[in-house]
Amino acid sequence: MPSVLRDRTYRRLFGAQVVALVGTGLATVALGLLAYDLAGAGAGSVLGTALAIKMVAYVVIAPAIAAVADRLPRRTLLAGSDLVRAGVALCLPFVSQVWQVYVLIFLLQAASAAFTPAFQALVPDVLPQERDYTRALSLSRLAYDLESLLSPALAAALLSVVGYDRLFVGTAAGFLASCALVVSAVLPAPSERGAGSGGAGASGAGRAGAYAKATAGTLLFLSSPPLRSLLAMNLAVAAAGAVVTVNSVVYVREFLGLSAESVALALGAYGAGSLIVALALPRVLDKRPDRRVMLAGALLLPAAFGALGAITSAHGGGWRWPALLGTWAVFGAACSMVLTPAGRVIRRAAPERDRTAVFAAQFSLSHAAWLLTYPLAGWVGARAGLGWATAALGSIALAAAALAAHLWPAGAGQPGDTAVVAVADVVAVAGRGHVHEHEHTGLTPGHPHLRGARRAGAGWRHSHHHSTDELHAAHG
């Protein structure tokens, strides 16, 4: 993986990601302390609402930004988002009302919803070779895992010498450093990423309304079997992540009666499982297809929920604590098996000019899954008990994993496949047509119309928006 850091542009972009993540980690700790200062015993409610606002911002803002992202220089979009985030962080120490926290959190997460998909869509352009891009994805996953492990420790060290309000200054510094690194990087020129976007499809996109543009990435997701499967896998991952994020403290403090330090150890076990897989995956993905690795991770999640159910139903025994740590590590490993290769799947399924829209759709739709599972983990766990929460989330994970396997048949979305439908095509027919899956039996292999199609018996099967020509007369 260090070999990709020899690329100067990627090295600076990765540095921007790392320092922004450190700033975000400091803000997470400081925000909890701020909420306690403002609401006392009601701090949990404040944080829960702030988390819901964060998810709403991600779900709503990301596709809206994608609708206009092609009109903005990437450098301007990324640097501008960082400056907004830095400004919001500097305002947080001065709030005196809970509603002010909510407004600032929405602005902060709206800027993140603009930054993250644009950043994700940029990396495959900087590293066009799939081997390099795979290692960049693993490095990104590694950065997230290390942030979850190290940021709380860094925050604790800083709090020993300064007040929590100074942590927001560290957050702002991280975003400003990210902005400087983005500005200093040599990014691909707009002409390079806009190639092929002209023609009737682009004209249709230009005439389409803002709503159609904002939803085009989502419609493209629904037109591709691997991307439809990824949506289901996102839900399985969200079910596992919610039980870890929301209920770790309940399992450790209430169920097992352990110390606050043990909560950090449990979360560290989850991060360690994810980190180990992220380090191993580049070599695995050189030999195994993405589908096999990702579906294995998705199907491992229900098994981990089964183990958690056994722990939860047990009434005693010293084995429960190491078993919980092991289960959390399996959750982390399985989630990493799904999330790390996801960028490769999106890269193959989306034309270059449409990557920002499709990455924005992935960002928005995956967080919509979290918007469902976060409150479910908290509300069911608090009102009905941990056993019912585990059963509910485990059922979601099982159904989502089974659906993911059904939606991604073997042979679809393998290396060399490309998207059959582009965002411009989807926008052009939004509101007056639909993506049509059908089979051709009279065309020879290599025919231009079969690009991206998959074998189906004696013919070829693919999807695209409705056409009326000599190739499709039989389909109406």
Coordinates of C-alpha atoms in Angstrom, one line a residue:
M1 CA 0.0 0.0 0.0
P2 CA 2.8 2.6 0.7
S3 CA 3.6 2.4 -3.0
V4 CA 0.6 4.5 -3.9
L5 CA 1.9 7.3 -1.6
R6 CA 4.7 7.8 -4.1
D7 CA 2.1 9.6 -6.3
R8 CA 2.4 13.2 -5.2
T9 CA -1.2 14.2 -5.8
Y10 CA -2.7 11.2 -4.0
R11 CA -0.2 11.6 -1.2
R12 CA -1.5 15.2 -0.6
L13 CA -5.1 14.1 -0.9
F14 CA -4.6 11.2 1.6
G15 CA -2.9 13.7 3.9
A16 CA -6.0 15.9 3.6
Q17 CA -8.2 13.0 4.5
V18 CA -6.1 12.1 7.5
V19 CA -5.9 15.5 9.1
A20 CA -9.6 16.1 8.5
L21 CA -10.4 12.8 10.2
V22 CA -8.3 13.8 13.2
G23 CA -10.2 17.1 13.4
T24 CA -13.5 15.3 13.2
G25 CA -12.5 12.9 16.0
L26 CA -11.6 15.8 18.3
A27 CA -15.0 17.4 17.5
T28 CA -16.8 14.2 18.4
V29 CA -15.3 14.2 21.9
A30 CA -15.7 17.9 22.4
L31 CA -19.3 17.8 21.2
G32 CA -20.3 15.3 23.9
L33 CA -18.8 17.5 26.6
L34 CA -20.5 20.5 25.2
A35 CA -23.8 18.7 25.2
Y36 CA -23.3 17.8 28.8
D37 CA -22.6 21.4 29.7
L38 CA -25.8 22.6 28.0
A39 CA -28.2 19.8 28.9
G40 CA -26.7 17.9 31.9
A41 CA -28.5 14.5 32.2
G42 CA -30.2 15.2 28.9
A43 CA -26.9 15.2 27.0
G44 CA -27.8 11.8 25.5
S45 CA -30.9 13.2 24.0
V46 CA -29.0 16.2 22.6
L47 CA -26.4 13.9 21.0
G48 CA -29.0 11.6 19.6
T49 CA -30.8 14.5 17.9
A50 CA -27.5 15.9 16.6
L51 CA -26.7 12.4 15.2
A52 CA -30.1 12.3 13.5
I53 CA -29.5 15.8 12.0
K54 CA -26.1 14.6 10.7
M55 CA -27.8 11.7 8.9
V56 CA -30.5 13.9 7.5
A57 CA -27.9 16.3 6.1
Y58 CA -26.0 13.4 4.5
V59 CA -29.1 12.0 2.9
V60 CA -30.5 15.2 1.6
I61 CA -27.4 17.3 0.8
A62 CA -25.2 14.8 -1.0
P63 CA -27.5 14.2 -4.0
A64 CA -28.3 17.9 -4.2
I65 CA -24.6 18.8 -4.4
A66 CA -24.1 16.1 -7.0
A67 CA -26.7 17.8 -9.2
V68 CA -24.4 20.9 -9.6
A69 CA -21.0 19.4 -8.9
D70 CA -20.1 19.1 -12.6
R71 CA -20.4 22.9 -12.9
L72 CA -17.9 23.5 -10.1
P73 CA -14.1 23.0 -10.2
R74 CA -13.2 20.1 -7.9
R75 CA -10.6 22.2 -6.1
T76 CA -13.2 24.9 -5.3
L77 CA -15.8 22.4 -4.1
L78 CA -13.3 20.5 -1.8
A79 CA -11.5 23.6 -0.4
G80 CA -14.7 25.5 0.1
S81 CA -16.2 22.6 2.0
D82 CA -13.2 22.5 4.3
L83 CA -13.4 26.3 4.9
V84 CA -17.1 26.0 5.9
R85 CA -16.3 23.1 8.3
A86 CA -13.4 25.1 9.8
G87 CA -15.7 28.1 10.3
V88 CA -18.4 26.1 12.0
A89 CA -15.9 24.4 14.3
L90 CA -14.7 27.8 15.5
C91 CA -18.3 28.9 16.2
L92 CA -19.1 25.9 18.4
P93 CA -17.3 27.0 21.6
F94 CA -19.4 30.1 21.7
V95 CA -22.9 28.5 21.6
S96 CA -25.1 28.9 24.6
Q97 CA -28.4 27.2 23.5
V98 CA -29.1 23.7 22.3
W99 CA -30.8 24.8 19.1
Q100 CA -27.6 26.6 18.1
V101 CA -25.7 23.3 18.3
Y102 CA -28.3 21.7 16.0
V103 CA -27.9 24.5 13.4
L104 CA -24.1 24.4 13.4
I105 CA -24.1 20.6 13.3
F106 CA -26.3 20.7 10.2
L107 CA -24.0 23.2 8.5
L108 CA -20.9 21.1 9.4
Q109 CA -22.4 17.9 8.1
A110 CA -23.8 19.5 5.0
A111 CA -20.3 20.6 4.1
S112 CA -19.0 17.1 4.8
A113 CA -21.8 15.7 2.5
A114 CA -20.4 18.0 -0.3
F115 CA -16.7 17.1 0.4
T116 CA -16.8 13.3 0.8
P117 CA -18.5 12.1 -2.4
A118 CA -16.4 14.6 -4.5
F119 CA -13.2 13.4 -2.8
Q120 CA -14.2 9.7 -3.3
A121 CA -14.9 10.3 -7.0
L122 CA -11.6 12.1 -7.5
V123 CA -9.3 9.3 -6.2
P124 CA -9.9 6.8 -9.1
D125 CA -9.0 9.6 -11.6
V126 CA -5.8 10.3 -9.7
L127 CA -5.0 6.5 -9.5
P128 CA -6.5 5.0 -12.7
Q129 CA -4.8 1.6 -12.3
E130 CA -7.1 -0.8 -10.4
R131 CA -4.3 -2.3 -8.4
D132 CA -3.3 1.2 -7.1
Y133 CA -6.9 2.2 -6.5
T134 CA -7.5 -0.9 -4.5
R135 CA -4.6 0.0 -2.2
A136 CA -5.9 3.5 -1.9
L137 CA -9.3 2.2 -0.7
S138 CA -7.5 0.0 1.9
L139 CA -5.5 3.0 3.0
S140 CA -8.7 5.0 3.3
R141 CA -10.3 2.3 5.4
L142 CA -7.2 2.1 7.5
A143 CA -7.3 5.9 8.1
Y144 CA -10.9 5.6 9.4
D145 CA -10.1 2.7 11.7
L146 CA -7.0 4.4 13.1
E147 CA -9.0 7.6 13.7
S148 CA -11.6 5.7 15.7
L149 CA -8.8 4.2 17.8
L150 CA -6.4 7.2 18.2
S151 CA -8.6 10.3 18.2
P152 CA -10.2 9.6 21.6
A153 CA -6.7 9.0 23.1
L154 CA -5.4 12.3 21.6
A155 CA -8.5 14.1 22.9
A156 CA -7.9 12.6 26.4
A157 CA -4.3 13.8 26.3
L158 CA -5.2 17.3 25.3
L159 CA -8.0 17.5 27.9
S160 CA -5.4 17.0 30.6
V161 CA -3.9 20.4 29.8
V162 CA -6.7 22.4 28.1
G163 CA -10.4 22.8 28.3
Y164 CA -12.7 20.9 25.9
D165 CA -13.5 24.1 24.0
R166 CA -9.9 24.1 22.7
L167 CA -10.6 20.8 21.0
F168 CA -12.8 22.7 18.5
V169 CA -9.7 24.8 17.6
G170 CA -7.9 21.6 16.8
T171 CA -10.9 20.6 14.7
A172 CA -10.7 23.8 12.7
A173 CA -6.9 23.4 12.3
G174 CA -7.5 19.9 10.8
F175 CA -9.9 21.3 8.3
L176 CA -7.7 24.2 7.4
A177 CA -4.7 21.8 6.9
S178 CA -7.0 19.7 4.7
C179 CA -7.9 22.7 2.6
A180 CA -4.2 23.7 2.2
L181 CA -3.3 20.2 1.0
V182 CA -6.2 20.1 -1.5
V183 CA -5.2 23.5 -2.9
S184 CA -1.6 22.4 -3.2
A185 CA -2.4 19.2 -5.1
V186 CA -2.4 19.1 -8.9
L187 CA -5.9 17.7 -9.7
P188 CA -7.2 16.4 -13.0
A189 CA -8.4 19.1 -15.3
P190 CA -12.2 19.5 -15.8
S191 CA -11.8 18.6 -19.5
E192 CA -10.4 15.2 -18.5
R193 CA -13.4 14.2 -16.5
G194 CA -16.0 15.7 -18.8
A195 CA -15.0 13.7 -21.8
G196 CA -17.9 12.0 -23.4
S197 CA -20.5 14.0 -21.7
G198 CA -21.8 15.8 -24.7
G199 CA -24.4 14.8 -27.2
A200 CA -28.1 14.2 -26.8
G201 CA -27.8 12.6 -23.3
A202 CA -25.9 15.6 -22.0
S203 CA -28.4 18.0 -23.6
G204 CA -31.2 16.1 -22.0
A205 CA -29.4 16.4 -18.6
G206 CA -29.1 20.1 -19.2
R207 CA -32.8 20.5 -19.8
A208 CA -33.8 18.3 -16.9
G209 CA -35.0 19.8 -13.7
A210 CA -33.0 20.0 -10.5
Y211 CA -34.9 17.1 -8.9
A212 CA -34.1 14.8 -11.8
K213 CA -30.4 15.7 -11.6
A214 CA -30.3 15.2 -7.9
T215 CA -31.9 11.7 -8.2
A216 CA -30.0 10.5 -11.3
G217 CA -27.2 8.9 -9.3
T218 CA -29.8 7.0 -7.3
L219 CA -31.6 5.8 -10.5
L220 CA -28.3 4.7 -11.9
F221 CA -27.7 2.7 -8.7
L222 CA -31.0 0.9 -9.2
S223 CA -30.1 0.1 -12.9
S224 CA -27.0 -2.0 -12.0
P225 CA -27.1 -5.4 -10.3
P226 CA -23.8 -4.9 -8.3
L227 CA -24.9 -1.5 -7.1
R228 CA -28.4 -2.7 -6.1
S229 CA -26.6 -5.4 -4.2
L230 CA -24.4 -2.8 -2.6
L231 CA -27.5 -1.0 -1.3
A232 CA -28.6 -4.1 0.5
M233 CA -25.1 -4.7 1.9
N234 CA -25.1 -1.1 3.2
L235 CA -28.2 -1.9 5.2
A236 CA -26.5 -5.0 6.7
V237 CA -23.4 -3.0 7.6
A238 CA -25.6 -0.3 9.2
A239 CA -27.4 -2.8 11.4
A240 CA -24.0 -4.1 12.7
G241 CA -22.5 -0.6 13.1
A242 CA -25.6 0.6 15.0
V243 CA -25.5 -2.1 17.6
V244 CA -21.7 -1.4 18.1
T245 CA -22.0 2.4 18.2
V246 CA -25.2 2.7 20.2
N247 CA -25.3 -0.3 22.5
S248 CA -21.6 -0.9 23.3
V249 CA -21.8 1.3 26.4
V250 CA -25.0 -0.6 27.5
Y251 CA -23.4 -4.0 27.0
V252 CA -20.2 -3.1 28.8
R253 CA -21.5 -0.9 31.7
E254 CA -25.0 -2.3 32.4
F255 CA -25.1 -5.9 31.1
L256 CA -21.5 -6.8 32.1
G257 CA -21.0 -4.3 34.9
L258 CA -17.5 -3.2 33.7
S259 CA -15.7 0.1 33.8
A260 CA -15.8 3.0 31.4
E261 CA -12.3 2.1 30.1
S262 CA -13.8 -1.2 29.0
V263 CA -16.1 0.6 26.6
A264 CA -13.1 2.0 24.8
L265 CA -11.6 -1.5 24.7
A266 CA -14.8 -2.9 23.1
L267 CA -14.8 -0.2 20.5
G268 CA -11.1 -0.8 19.9
A269 CA -11.9 -4.5 19.2
Y270 CA -14.3 -3.4 16.5
G271 CA -11.7 -1.1 15.0
A272 CA -9.0 -3.7 15.2
G273 CA -11.1 -6.3 13.3
S274 CA -11.7 -3.7 10.6
L275 CA -8.1 -2.7 10.5
I276 CA -6.7 -6.2 10.1
V277 CA -9.0 -6.9 7.2
A278 CA -8.3 -3.6 5.5
L279 CA -4.5 -4.4 5.6
A280 CA -5.1 -7.9 4.2
L281 CA -7.7 -7.1 1.5
P282 CA -5.3 -5.7 -1.3
R283 CA -3.7 -9.1 -1.6
V284 CA -7.0 -10.9 -1.3
L285 CA -8.6 -8.8 -4.0
D286 CA -5.7 -9.5 -6.4
K287 CA -6.9 -13.1 -6.4
R288 CA -10.6 -13.0 -5.5
P289 CA -13.5 -11.1 -7.2
D290 CA -15.1 -8.3 -5.3
R291 CA -18.5 -10.1 -5.3
R292 CA -17.1 -13.1 -3.4
V293 CA -15.4 -11.0 -0.7
M294 CA -18.2 -8.5 -0.2
L295 CA -21.0 -11.1 0.0
A296 CA -18.9 -13.2 2.4
G297 CA -18.6 -10.2 4.6
A298 CA -22.3 -9.5 4.4
L299 CA -23.2 -13.1 5.2
L300 CA -20.8 -13.1 8.1
L301 CA -22.8 -10.3 9.8
P302 CA -25.9 -12.4 10.6
A303 CA -23.6 -15.1 12.1
A304 CA -22.0 -12.5 14.3
F305 CA -25.5 -11.4 15.4
G306 CA -26.2 -15.0 16.3
A307 CA -23.2 -15.0 18.5
L308 CA -24.3 -11.8 20.1
G309 CA -27.7 -13.2 20.8
A310 CA -26.1 -16.1 22.6
I311 CA -24.1 -13.7 24.8
T312 CA -27.1 -11.5 25.4
S313 CA -29.3 -14.5 26.5
A314 CA -26.6 -15.8 29.0
H315 CA -27.3 -14.9 32.6
G316 CA -23.7 -15.2 33.8
G317 CA -20.2 -16.4 33.2
G318 CA -16.8 -14.8 32.8
W319 CA -16.7 -16.0 29.2
R320 CA -19.1 -13.3 28.1
W321 CA -16.6 -10.4 28.1
P322 CA -14.0 -12.0 25.8
A323 CA -16.8 -13.4 23.7
L324 CA -18.2 -9.9 23.3
L325 CA -14.8 -8.6 22.3
G326 CA -14.5 -11.3 19.7
T327 CA -17.9 -10.6 18.3
W328 CA -17.2 -6.9 18.0
A329 CA -13.9 -7.8 16.1
V330 CA -15.9 -10.0 13.8
F331 CA -18.4 -7.2 13.2
G332 CA -15.5 -4.9 12.3
A333 CA -13.9 -7.4 10.0
A334 CA -17.1 -8.2 8.2
C335 CA -18.0 -4.5 7.7
S336 CA -14.5 -3.9 6.3
M337 CA -15.0 -6.8 3.8
V338 CA -18.0 -5.0 2.4
L339 CA -17.0 -1.4 2.6
T340 CA -13.3 -1.5 1.4
P341 CA -14.0 -2.9 -2.1
A342 CA -17.2 -0.8 -2.5
G343 CA -15.3 2.0 -4.3
R344 CA -14.0 -0.6 -6.9
V345 CA -17.6 -1.7 -7.7
I346 CA -18.8 1.9 -8.1
R347 CA -15.8 2.7 -10.3
R348 CA -16.5 -0.1 -12.7
A349 CA -20.3 0.5 -12.8
A350 CA -20.2 4.3 -13.4
P351 CA -18.8 6.1 -16.4
E352 CA -16.1 8.5 -15.5
R353 CA -18.2 11.6 -16.0
D354 CA -20.9 10.3 -13.6
R355 CA -18.7 9.1 -10.7
T356 CA -19.4 12.1 -8.5
A357 CA -23.2 11.6 -8.8
V358 CA -22.9 7.9 -8.1
F359 CA -20.5 8.3 -5.2
A360 CA -23.0 10.9 -3.8
A361 CA -25.8 8.4 -4.2
Q362 CA -23.8 5.8 -2.3
F363 CA -23.0 8.3 0.4
S364 CA -26.6 9.4 0.7
L365 CA -28.3 6.0 0.5
S366 CA -25.8 4.3 2.9
H367 CA -26.5 7.0 5.5
A368 CA -30.2 6.6 5.0
A369 CA -29.7 3.0 6.2
W370 CA -27.9 4.4 9.3
L371 CA -30.8 6.8 9.8
L372 CA -33.0 3.7 10.2
T373 CA -30.7 1.5 12.3
Y374 CA -29.4 4.1 14.8
P375 CA -32.8 4.9 16.4
L376 CA -33.8 1.3 16.1
A377 CA -30.8 0.1 18.1
G378 CA -31.4 2.8 20.8
W379 CA -35.2 2.8 21.1
V380 CA -35.7 -1.0 21.0
G381 CA -32.7 -1.6 23.3
A382 CA -34.0 1.0 25.9
R383 CA -37.7 -0.1 25.8
A384 CA -37.6 -3.8 25.1
G385 CA -34.1 -4.9 26.1
L386 CA -30.9 -5.8 24.4
G387 CA -32.2 -9.2 23.3
W388 CA -35.0 -7.7 21.2
A389 CA -32.6 -5.1 19.8
T390 CA -30.2 -7.8 18.8
A391 CA -33.0 -9.9 17.3
A392 CA -34.4 -6.9 15.3
L393 CA -31.0 -5.8 13.9
G394 CA -29.9 -9.3 13.3
S395 CA -33.0 -10.0 11.3
I396 CA -32.4 -6.9 9.2
A397 CA -28.8 -8.0 8.6
L398 CA -29.9 -11.5 7.5
A399 CA -32.6 -10.3 5.2
A400 CA -30.2 -7.6 3.7
A401 CA -27.4 -10.1 3.1
A402 CA -29.7 -12.6 1.5
L403 CA -31.1 -9.9 -0.8
A404 CA -27.6 -8.8 -1.7
A405 CA -26.7 -12.3 -2.8
H406 CA -29.9 -12.5 -4.9
L407 CA -29.4 -9.1 -6.5
W408 CA -25.8 -9.8 -7.6
P409 CA -25.7 -13.0 -9.7
A410 CA -22.4 -14.6 -10.4
G411 CA -20.8 -13.1 -13.5
A412 CA -22.4 -9.7 -13.2
G413 CA -20.2 -6.7 -12.4
Q414 CA -16.9 -8.4 -12.9
P415 CA -13.7 -6.6 -14.1
G416 CA -14.2 -5.1 -17.5
D417 CA -17.9 -4.5 -17.1
T418 CA -19.1 -0.9 -17.4
A419 CA -22.3 0.9 -16.7
V420 CA -25.0 0.3 -19.3
V421 CA -26.9 3.5 -18.4
A422 CA -25.2 6.8 -17.8
V423 CA -26.5 9.6 -15.5
A424 CA -27.2 11.8 -18.5
D425 CA -29.4 9.1 -20.0
V426 CA -31.2 8.6 -16.7
V427 CA -31.9 12.3 -16.4
A428 CA -33.1 12.5 -20.0
V429 CA -35.8 10.0 -19.4
A430 CA -36.6 10.9 -15.8
G431 CA -40.4 11.2 -15.4
R432 CA -41.2 9.7 -18.8
G433 CA -39.5 6.3 -18.9
H434 CA -37.8 3.6 -17.0
V435 CA -34.7 1.3 -17.2
H436 CA -35.6 -1.8 -19.1
E437 CA -33.9 -5.1 -18.5
H438 CA -34.0 -7.4 -21.5
E439 CA -32.2 -10.1 -23.5
H440 CA -30.7 -10.2 -27.0
T441 CA -30.3 -13.6 -28.7
G442 CA -29.4 -12.5 -32.3
L443 CA -26.3 -10.4 -31.7
T444 CA -22.8 -11.8 -32.0
P445 CA -20.2 -11.4 -29.2
G446 CA -18.4 -8.1 -29.5
H447 CA -21.3 -6.2 -31.0
P448 CA -21.1 -2.6 -29.7
H449 CA -24.6 -2.7 -28.2
L450 CA -23.6 -5.6 -25.9
R451 CA -20.9 -3.6 -24.1
G452 CA -21.5 -4.3 -20.4
A453 CA -24.0 -7.1 -21.0
R454 CA -23.8 -10.5 -19.3
R455 CA -24.3 -14.0 -20.6
A456 CA -27.8 -15.4 -20.1
G457 CA -28.1 -18.9 -21.7
A458 CA -27.8 -18.5 -25.4
G459 CA -28.1 -14.7 -25.3
W460 CA -26.9 -11.6 -23.6
R461 CA -28.8 -9.7 -20.9
H462 CA -28.5 -6.0 -20.0
S463 CA -30.4 -2.9 -18.9
H464 CA -30.8 0.6 -20.4
H465 CA -33.6 3.1 -20.8
H466 CA -36.3 2.4 -23.3
S467 CA -35.3 2.4 -27.0
T468 CA -37.3 2.0 -30.2
D469 CA -35.0 0.8 -33.0
E470 CA -34.2 -2.2 -35.1
L471 CA -32.5 -3.9 -32.1
H472 CA -35.4 -3.5 -29.7
A473 CA -38.5 -3.9 -31.8
A474 CA -39.4 -7.0 -30.0
H475 CA -39.3 -5.3 -26.7
G476 CA -41.9 -2.6 -27.5

